[in-house]
Coordinates of C-alpha atoms in Angstrom, one line a residue:
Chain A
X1 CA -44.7 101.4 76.0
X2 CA -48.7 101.0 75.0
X3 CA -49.8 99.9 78.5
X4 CA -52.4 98.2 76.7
X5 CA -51.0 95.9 74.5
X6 CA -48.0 95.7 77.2
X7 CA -47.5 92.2 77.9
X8 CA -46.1 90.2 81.4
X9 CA -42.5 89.2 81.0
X10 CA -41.7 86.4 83.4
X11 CA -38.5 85.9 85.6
X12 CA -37.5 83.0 83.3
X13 CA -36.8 85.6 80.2
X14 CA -34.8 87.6 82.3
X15 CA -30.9 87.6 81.8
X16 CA -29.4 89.1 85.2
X17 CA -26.5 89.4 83.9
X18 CA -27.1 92.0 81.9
X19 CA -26.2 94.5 84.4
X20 CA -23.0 92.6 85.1
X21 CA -22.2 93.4 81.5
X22 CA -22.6 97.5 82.2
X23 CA -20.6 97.2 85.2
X24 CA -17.6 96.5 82.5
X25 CA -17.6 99.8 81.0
X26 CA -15.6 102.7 82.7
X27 CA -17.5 104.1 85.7
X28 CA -20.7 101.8 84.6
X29 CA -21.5 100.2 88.0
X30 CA -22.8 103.8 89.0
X31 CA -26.1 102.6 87.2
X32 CA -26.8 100.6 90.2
X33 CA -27.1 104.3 92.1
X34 CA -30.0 105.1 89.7
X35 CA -32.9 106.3 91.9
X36 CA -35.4 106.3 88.7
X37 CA -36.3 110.2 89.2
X38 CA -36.4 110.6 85.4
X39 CA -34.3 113.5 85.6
X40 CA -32.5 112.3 82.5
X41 CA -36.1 111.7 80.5
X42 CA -37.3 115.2 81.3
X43 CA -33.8 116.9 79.7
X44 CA -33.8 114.2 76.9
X45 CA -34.4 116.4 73.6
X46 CA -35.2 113.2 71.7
X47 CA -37.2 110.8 74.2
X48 CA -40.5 111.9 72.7
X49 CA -39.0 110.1 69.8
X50 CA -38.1 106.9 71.6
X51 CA -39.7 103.5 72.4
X52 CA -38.5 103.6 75.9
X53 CA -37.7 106.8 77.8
X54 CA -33.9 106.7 79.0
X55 CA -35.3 106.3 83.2
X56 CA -37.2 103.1 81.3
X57 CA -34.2 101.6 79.7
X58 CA -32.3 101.9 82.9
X59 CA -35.0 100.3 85.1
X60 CA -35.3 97.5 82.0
X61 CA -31.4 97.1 82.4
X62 CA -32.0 96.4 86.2
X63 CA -34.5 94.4 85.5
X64 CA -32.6 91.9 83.2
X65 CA -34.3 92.8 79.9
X66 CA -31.3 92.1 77.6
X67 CA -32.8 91.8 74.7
X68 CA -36.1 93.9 74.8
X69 CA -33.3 97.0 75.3
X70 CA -31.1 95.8 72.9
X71 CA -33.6 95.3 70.1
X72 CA -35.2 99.1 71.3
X73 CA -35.2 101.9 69.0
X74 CA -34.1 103.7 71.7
X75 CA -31.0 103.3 71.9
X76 CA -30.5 104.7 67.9
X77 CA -32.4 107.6 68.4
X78 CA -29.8 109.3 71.3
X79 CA -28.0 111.8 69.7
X80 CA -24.9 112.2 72.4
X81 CA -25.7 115.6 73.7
X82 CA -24.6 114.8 77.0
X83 CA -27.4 117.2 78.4
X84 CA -29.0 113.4 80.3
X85 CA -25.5 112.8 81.8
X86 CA -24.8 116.3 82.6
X87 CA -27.9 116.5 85.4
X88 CA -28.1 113.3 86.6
X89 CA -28.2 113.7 90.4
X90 CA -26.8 110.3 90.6
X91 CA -23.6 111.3 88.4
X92 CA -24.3 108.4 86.5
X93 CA -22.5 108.2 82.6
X94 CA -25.8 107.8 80.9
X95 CA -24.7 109.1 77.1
X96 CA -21.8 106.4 77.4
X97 CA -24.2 103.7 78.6
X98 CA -26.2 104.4 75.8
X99 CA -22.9 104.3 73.7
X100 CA -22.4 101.0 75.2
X101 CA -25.8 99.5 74.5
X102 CA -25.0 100.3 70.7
X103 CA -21.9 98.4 70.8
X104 CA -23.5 95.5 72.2
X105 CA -26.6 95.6 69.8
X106 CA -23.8 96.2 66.5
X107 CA -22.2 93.4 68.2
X108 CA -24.6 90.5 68.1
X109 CA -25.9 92.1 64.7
X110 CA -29.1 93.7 66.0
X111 CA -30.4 95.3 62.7
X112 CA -33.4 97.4 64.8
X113 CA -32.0 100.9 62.8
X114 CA -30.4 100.0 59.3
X115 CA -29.8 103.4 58.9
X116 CA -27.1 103.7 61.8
X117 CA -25.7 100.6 61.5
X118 CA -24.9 101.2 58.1
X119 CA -23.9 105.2 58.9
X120 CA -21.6 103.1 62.3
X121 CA -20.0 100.9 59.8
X122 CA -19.1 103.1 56.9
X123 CA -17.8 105.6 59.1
X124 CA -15.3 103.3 61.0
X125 CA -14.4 101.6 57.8
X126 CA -13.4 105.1 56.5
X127 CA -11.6 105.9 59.1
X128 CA -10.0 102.8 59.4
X129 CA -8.5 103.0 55.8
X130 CA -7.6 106.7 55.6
X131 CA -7.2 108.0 59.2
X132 CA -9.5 110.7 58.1
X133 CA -13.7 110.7 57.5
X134 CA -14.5 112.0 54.2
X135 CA -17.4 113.0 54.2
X136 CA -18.5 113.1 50.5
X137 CA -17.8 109.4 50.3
X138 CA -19.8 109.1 53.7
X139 CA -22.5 110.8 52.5
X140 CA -22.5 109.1 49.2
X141 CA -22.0 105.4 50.4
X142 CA -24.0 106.0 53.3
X143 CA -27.5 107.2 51.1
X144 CA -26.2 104.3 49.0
X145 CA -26.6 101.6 51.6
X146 CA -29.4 102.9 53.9
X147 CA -31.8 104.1 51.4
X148 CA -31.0 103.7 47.5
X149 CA -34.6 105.3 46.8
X150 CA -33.9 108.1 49.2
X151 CA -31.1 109.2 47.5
X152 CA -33.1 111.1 44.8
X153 CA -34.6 113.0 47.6
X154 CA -31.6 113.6 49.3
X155 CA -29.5 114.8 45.9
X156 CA -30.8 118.6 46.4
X157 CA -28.8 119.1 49.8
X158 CA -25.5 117.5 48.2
X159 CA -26.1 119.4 45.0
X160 CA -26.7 122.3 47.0
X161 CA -23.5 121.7 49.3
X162 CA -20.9 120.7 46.5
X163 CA -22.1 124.2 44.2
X164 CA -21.5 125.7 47.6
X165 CA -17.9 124.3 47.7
X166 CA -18.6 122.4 50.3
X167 CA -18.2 119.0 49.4
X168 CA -14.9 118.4 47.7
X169 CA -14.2 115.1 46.2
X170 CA -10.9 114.4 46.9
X171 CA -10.3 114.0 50.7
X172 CA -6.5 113.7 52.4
X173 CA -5.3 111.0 54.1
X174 CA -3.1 110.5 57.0
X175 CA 0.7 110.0 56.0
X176 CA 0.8 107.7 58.7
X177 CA -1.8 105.4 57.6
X178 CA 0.5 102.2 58.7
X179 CA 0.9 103.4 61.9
X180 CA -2.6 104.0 62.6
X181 CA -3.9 100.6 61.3
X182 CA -1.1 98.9 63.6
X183 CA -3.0 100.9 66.5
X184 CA -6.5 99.6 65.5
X185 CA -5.7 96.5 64.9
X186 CA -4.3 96.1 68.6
X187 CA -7.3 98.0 69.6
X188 CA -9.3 95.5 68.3
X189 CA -7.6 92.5 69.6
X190 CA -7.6 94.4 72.9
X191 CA -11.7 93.9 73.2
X192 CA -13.0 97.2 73.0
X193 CA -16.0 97.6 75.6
Chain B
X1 CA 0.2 133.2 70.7
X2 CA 1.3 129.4 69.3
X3 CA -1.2 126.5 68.7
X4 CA -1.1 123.0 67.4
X5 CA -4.3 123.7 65.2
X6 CA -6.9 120.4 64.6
X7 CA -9.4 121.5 62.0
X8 CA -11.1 118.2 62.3
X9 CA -12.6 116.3 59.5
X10 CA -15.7 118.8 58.5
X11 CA -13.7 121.6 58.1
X12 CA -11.8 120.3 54.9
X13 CA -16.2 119.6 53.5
X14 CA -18.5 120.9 54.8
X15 CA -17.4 123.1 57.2
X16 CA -15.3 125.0 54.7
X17 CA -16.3 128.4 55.6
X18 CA -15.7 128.2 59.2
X19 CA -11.9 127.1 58.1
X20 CA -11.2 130.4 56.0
X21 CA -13.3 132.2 58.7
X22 CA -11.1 130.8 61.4
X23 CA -7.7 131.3 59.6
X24 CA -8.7 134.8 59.0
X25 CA -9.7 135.7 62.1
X26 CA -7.1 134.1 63.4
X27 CA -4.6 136.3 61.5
X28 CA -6.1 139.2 62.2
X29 CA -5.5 138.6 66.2
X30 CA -2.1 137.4 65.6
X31 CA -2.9 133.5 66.7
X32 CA -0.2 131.2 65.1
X33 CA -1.8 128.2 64.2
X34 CA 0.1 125.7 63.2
X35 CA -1.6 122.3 61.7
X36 CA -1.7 119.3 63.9
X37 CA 0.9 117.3 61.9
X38 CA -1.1 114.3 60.4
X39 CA -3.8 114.4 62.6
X40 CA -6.3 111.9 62.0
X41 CA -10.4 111.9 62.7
X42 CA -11.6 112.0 66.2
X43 CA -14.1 109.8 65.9
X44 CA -17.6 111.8 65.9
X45 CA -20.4 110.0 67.7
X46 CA -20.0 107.2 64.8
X47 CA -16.9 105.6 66.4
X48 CA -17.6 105.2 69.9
X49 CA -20.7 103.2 69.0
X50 CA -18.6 100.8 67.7
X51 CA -15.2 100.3 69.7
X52 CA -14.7 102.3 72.7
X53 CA -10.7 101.6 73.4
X54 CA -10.3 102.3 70.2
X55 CA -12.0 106.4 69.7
X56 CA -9.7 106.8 72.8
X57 CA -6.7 106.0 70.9
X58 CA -7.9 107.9 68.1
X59 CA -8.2 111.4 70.0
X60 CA -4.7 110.2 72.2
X61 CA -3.1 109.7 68.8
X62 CA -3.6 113.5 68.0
X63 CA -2.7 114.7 71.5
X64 CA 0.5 113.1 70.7
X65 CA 1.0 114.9 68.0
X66 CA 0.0 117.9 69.6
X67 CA 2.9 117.7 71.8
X68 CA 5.1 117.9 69.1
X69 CA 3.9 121.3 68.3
X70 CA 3.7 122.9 71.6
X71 CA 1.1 122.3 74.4
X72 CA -1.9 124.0 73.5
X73 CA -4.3 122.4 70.9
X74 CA -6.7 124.3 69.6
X75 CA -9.6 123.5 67.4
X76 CA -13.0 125.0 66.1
X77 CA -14.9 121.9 66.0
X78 CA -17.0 121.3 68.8
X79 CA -17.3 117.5 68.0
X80 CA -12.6 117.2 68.4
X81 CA -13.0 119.0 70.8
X82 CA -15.4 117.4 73.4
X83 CA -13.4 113.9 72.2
X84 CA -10.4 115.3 72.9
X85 CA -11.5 116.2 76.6
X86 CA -13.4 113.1 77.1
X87 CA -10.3 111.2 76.0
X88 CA -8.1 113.3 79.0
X89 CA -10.6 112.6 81.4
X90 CA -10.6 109.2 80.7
X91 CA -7.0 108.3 80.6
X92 CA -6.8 109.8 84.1
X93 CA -9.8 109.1 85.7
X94 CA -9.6 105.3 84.9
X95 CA -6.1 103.7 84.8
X96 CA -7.3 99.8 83.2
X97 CA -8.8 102.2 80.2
X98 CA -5.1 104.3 79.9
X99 CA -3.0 100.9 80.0
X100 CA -5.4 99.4 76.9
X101 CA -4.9 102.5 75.0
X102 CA -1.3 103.2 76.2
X103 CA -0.4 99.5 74.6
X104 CA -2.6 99.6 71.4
X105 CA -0.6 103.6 71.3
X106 CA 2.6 101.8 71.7
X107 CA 2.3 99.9 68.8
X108 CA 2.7 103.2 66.6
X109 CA 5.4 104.0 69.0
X110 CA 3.5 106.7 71.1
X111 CA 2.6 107.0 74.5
X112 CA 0.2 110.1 75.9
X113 CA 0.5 111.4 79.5
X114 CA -0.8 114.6 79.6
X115 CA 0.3 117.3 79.3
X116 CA -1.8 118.9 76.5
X117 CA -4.1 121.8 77.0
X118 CA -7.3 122.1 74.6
X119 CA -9.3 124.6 73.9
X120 CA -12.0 125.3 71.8
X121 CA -11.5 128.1 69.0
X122 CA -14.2 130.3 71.0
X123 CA -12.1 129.9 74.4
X124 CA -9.1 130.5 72.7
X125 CA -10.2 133.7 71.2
X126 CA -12.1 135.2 74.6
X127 CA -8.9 133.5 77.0
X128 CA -5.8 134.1 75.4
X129 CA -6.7 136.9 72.3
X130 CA -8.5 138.9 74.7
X131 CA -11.0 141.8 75.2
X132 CA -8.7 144.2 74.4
X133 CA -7.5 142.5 71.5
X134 CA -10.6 142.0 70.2
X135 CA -11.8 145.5 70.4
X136 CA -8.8 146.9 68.5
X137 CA -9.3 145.1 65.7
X138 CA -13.0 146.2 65.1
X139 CA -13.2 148.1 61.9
X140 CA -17.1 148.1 61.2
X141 CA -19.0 147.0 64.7
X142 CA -22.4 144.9 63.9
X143 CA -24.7 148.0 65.8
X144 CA -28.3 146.8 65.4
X145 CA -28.0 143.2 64.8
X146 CA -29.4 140.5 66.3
X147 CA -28.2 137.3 66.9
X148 CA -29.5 134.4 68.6
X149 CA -26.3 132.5 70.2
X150 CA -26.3 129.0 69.8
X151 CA -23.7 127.2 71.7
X152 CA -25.1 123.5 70.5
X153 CA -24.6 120.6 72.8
X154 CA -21.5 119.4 73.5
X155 CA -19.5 122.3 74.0
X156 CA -21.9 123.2 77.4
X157 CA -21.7 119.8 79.0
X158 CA -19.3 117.5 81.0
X159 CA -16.2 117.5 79.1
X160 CA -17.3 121.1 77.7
X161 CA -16.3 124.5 78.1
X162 CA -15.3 126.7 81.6
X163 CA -18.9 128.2 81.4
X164 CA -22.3 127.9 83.1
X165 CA -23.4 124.4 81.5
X166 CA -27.1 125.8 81.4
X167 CA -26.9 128.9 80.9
X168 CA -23.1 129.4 78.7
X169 CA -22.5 133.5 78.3
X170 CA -19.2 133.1 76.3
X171 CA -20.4 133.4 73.0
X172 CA -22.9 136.1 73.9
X173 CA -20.2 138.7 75.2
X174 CA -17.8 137.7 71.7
X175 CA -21.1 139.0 69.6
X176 CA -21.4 142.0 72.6
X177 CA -18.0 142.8 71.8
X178 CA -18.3 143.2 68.4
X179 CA -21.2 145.3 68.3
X180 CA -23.9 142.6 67.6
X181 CA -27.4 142.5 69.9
X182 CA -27.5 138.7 71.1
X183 CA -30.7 137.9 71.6
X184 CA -32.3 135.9 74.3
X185 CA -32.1 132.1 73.0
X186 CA -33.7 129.8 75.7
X187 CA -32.3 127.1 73.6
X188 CA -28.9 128.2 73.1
X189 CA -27.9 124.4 74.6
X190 CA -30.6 122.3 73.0
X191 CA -29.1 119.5 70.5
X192 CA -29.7 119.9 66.8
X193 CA -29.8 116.0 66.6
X194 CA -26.3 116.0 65.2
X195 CA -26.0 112.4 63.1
X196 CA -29.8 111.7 63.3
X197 CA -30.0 114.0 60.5
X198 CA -29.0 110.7 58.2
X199 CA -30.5 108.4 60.7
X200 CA -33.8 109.6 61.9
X201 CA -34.6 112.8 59.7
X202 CA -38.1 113.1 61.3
X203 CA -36.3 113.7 64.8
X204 CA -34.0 115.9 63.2
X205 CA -35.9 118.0 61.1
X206 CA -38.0 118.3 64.2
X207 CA -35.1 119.6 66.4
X208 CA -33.9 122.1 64.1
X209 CA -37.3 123.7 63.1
X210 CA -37.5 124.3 67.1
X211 CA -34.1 126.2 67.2
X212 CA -35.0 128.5 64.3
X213 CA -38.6 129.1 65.5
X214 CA -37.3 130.2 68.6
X215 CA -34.5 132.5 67.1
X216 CA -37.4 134.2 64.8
X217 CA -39.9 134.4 67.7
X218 CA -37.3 136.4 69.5
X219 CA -36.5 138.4 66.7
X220 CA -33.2 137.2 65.3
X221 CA -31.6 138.4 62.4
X222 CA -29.2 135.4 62.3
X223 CA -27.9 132.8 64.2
X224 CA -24.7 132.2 65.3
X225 CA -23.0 128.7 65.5
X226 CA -19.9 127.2 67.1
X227 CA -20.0 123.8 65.3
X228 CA -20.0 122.4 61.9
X229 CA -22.6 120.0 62.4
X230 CA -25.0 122.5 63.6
X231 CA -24.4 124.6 60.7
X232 CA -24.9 122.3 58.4
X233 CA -27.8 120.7 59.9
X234 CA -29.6 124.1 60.5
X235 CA -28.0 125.7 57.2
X236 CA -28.4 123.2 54.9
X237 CA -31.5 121.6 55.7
X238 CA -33.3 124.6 56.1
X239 CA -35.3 124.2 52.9
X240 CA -36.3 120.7 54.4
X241 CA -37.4 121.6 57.3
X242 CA -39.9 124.4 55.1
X243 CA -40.9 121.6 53.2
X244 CA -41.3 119.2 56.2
X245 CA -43.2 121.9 58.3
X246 CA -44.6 124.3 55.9
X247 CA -42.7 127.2 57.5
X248 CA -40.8 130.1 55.6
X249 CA -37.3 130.0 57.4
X250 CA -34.9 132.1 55.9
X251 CA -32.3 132.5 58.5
X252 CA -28.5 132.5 57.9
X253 CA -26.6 130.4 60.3
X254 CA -23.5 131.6 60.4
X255 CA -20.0 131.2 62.5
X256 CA -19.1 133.1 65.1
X257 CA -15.8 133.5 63.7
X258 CA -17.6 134.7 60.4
X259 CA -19.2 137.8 62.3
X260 CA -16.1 138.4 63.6
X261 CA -14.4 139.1 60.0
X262 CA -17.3 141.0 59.0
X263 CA -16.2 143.6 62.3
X264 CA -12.6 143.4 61.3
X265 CA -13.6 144.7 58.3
X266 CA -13.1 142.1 56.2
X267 CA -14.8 141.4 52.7
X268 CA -18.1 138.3 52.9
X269 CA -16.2 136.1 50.3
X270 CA -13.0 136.0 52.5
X271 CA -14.9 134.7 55.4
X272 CA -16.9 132.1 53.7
X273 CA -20.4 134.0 53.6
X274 CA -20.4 132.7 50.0
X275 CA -20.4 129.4 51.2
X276 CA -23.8 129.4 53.3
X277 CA -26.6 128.1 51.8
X278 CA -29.2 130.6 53.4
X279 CA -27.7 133.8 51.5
X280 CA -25.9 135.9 54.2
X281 CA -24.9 138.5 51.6
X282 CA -28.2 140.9 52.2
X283 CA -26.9 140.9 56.5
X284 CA -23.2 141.3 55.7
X285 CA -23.4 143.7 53.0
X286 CA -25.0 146.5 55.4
X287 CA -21.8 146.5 57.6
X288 CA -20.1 147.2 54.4

């Protein structure tokens, strides 16, 4: 944040129940136990590339600001290393409250990254067909959707992949694929927070 | 030796060469690995962004199956593997989660309660194949080469490895044991940005041109990976990241199961060097 151009919130924008919605996630009330020491910043390989630095994001969740964290670029640049979660003094499940965040923002549509909801959505849907990821068509679709102009740029690194053998164009599918849909489908119904 | 075997996803694409490296090496120490019947995806990082219940049942759904097999799963990926773990940890540590995932589970007739031990590929080589083991089977030992030992992220953290989180030796007494020189890698933990390689490039890019400058300013030859995203973000995008930064990487990146056919003795095509985009020939060929 540009302290600068940083303007007041007031109380009244606030939406306290925010944290109540963190609580829901396994082990998530433990963000109440965060002391703000910035432990999680400091190991973060990625917050230099952030809006807000993790320590931020968890004071902003105290502090009732749903949607400022929701809309934050933040939350799409954490690449689930773990290494934030893995020295917190306070033991508290940082990666998976990041995870969370994402849910919520995919949720309410949230379109701050493009590029991971689209990467979020084709993965899942591929999955969710075939039991399996395969990645040629998630490499395809995905530079399809997020960046149709990119794709020209991009077509060097697939060439170079599938001459390498490395990207085969037929994938397998589970045999069970009925099965596995009857599973997501209850998933689904069951919430999935 | 008996495993229920998850390759995972990336090892039928892009991590091709770490599966024939893994199946040969895996041979040559007598490991039996047997194919997770119909395994499915774990779920990556992609899934859990979007339904949390549901990249649990995914990873229980396998550990089912592993059950059928035997009770140790196996599997090279380190991606599976930390998902599988998470998923274990989960189902015991927090009861309302287990009784969602036990019901959606029920629905395809399966139930998981324990019982399933997984390993990574690397443990499973070190635990069960052995020093010993290894040792015998070392046909050409890598004297003189040095590798820089790159654990990557999730494989050193909570749901991780039995290792030092911050400081993980495993992988540098394999390359000991087979001859190699692993170098000092203050990184050897740091995330390659996994995913944000579609999402955010720039991060990406920036992350990986930090791992191989620190591998060349201490001198590696190569480095070695345990995880197909890794790879393929350091391998693949190494031309990129030259473009991106003006530097002149040309570093193989290489699995540690790769280096390990190269000391059995085996030939660089049959362990997948072929496959790398950074040529690996020029550093295999002087073992042969």
């Amino acid at each position: 944040m540009n302290g600068a151009q940083q303007t007041v919130i007031y109380e009244q924008a606030m939406d306290l129940r925010f944290l109540d919605e963190i609580y829901r996630i396994p082990g998530g009330e433990k963000i109440k136990d965060c002391i703000q020491c910035g432990t999680c910043s400091g190991s973060c390989p990625v917050s230099w590339a952030m809006e807000e630095t993790p320590r931020q994001v968890f004071a902003m969740i105290r502090a009732g600001m749903r949607d400022k964290v929701l809309d934050s670029l933040t939350i799409w640049t954490c690449a689930s290393c773990y290494q934030c979660a893995h020295r917190c003094p306070q033991e508290i499940k940082i990666t998976d409250i990041m995870y969370m965040l994402k849910r919520m923002a995919i949720r309410e549509n949230r379109q701050r990254s493009k590029k991971a909801n689209a990467l979020s959505r084709i993965f899942v849907e591929l999955v969710n067909k075939n039991g399996r990821n395969h990645e040629t068509t998630l490499m395809v679709r995905f530079m399809l959707a997020a960046n149709p102009f990119g794709a020209v740029s991009a077509a060097p690194i697939g060439l170079s992949l599938y001459t390498h053998g490395r990207l085969p164009l037929f994938g397998r599918k589970v045999r069970d694929v009925q099965g596995l849909r009857k599973i997501v489908a209850k998933a689904q119904e069951l919430g999935g927070e | 030796m008996r495993y229920a075997y998850y390759p995972g996803c990336s090892l039928e694409a892009t991590g091709r060469p770490y599966e024939k490296s893994v199946s040969a090496v895996a041979d040559a120490l007598g490991m039996e690995l047997l194919e997770l019947e119909d395994w499915n995806c774990c779920g990556a990082t992609a899934y859990m962004s979007v339904n949390e219940i549901l990249s649990f049942c995914l990873s229980a759904r396998n550990l089912c199956q592993a059950l059928k097999t035997g009770d140790t799963l196996v599997t090279p990926c380190s991606a599976c593997y930390t998902n599988l773990r998470k998923t274990e940890s989960y189902m015991s540590e927090f009861p309302e989660m287990k009784k969602k995932v036990d019901e959606a589970l029920a629905e395809a007739g399966l139930r998981y309660d324990g019982g399933v031990v997984t390993k990574h590929f690397l443990q499973a080589v070190m635990e069960d194949a052995g020093v010993d083991r290894i040792v015998s089977r070392i046909k050409r030992p890598l004297t003189g080469l040095r590798v820089a030992p790159y654990y990557g992220c999730q494989i050193a953290r909570p749901y991780g490895i039995e290792d030092d989180s911050d400081n993980p030796t495993m992988l540098d007494r394999l390359l000991t044991l087979i001859g190699a020189t692993p170098t000092y890698y203050p990184m050897k933990t740091v995330c390659c940005g996994g995913s944000l390689m579609g999402t955010r490039e720039d991060v990406a890019l920036r992350l990986c041109r930090n791992l191989l400058m620190c591998a060349e300013q201490y001198d590696a030859q190569c480095i070695a990976v345990t995880c197909p995203l890794c790879q393929l973000n350091l391998d693949a995008y190494q031309n990129a990241i030259n473009k991106a930064y003006g530097t002149r990487f040309n570093l193989p990146v290489v699995y540690f199961t790769q280096l390990m056919g190269i000391a059995f003795g085996m030939d660089w095509k049959g362990v997948g060097l072929r496959e790398c985009i950074v040529p690996a020939k020029a550093m295999a060929e002087q073992f042969a």
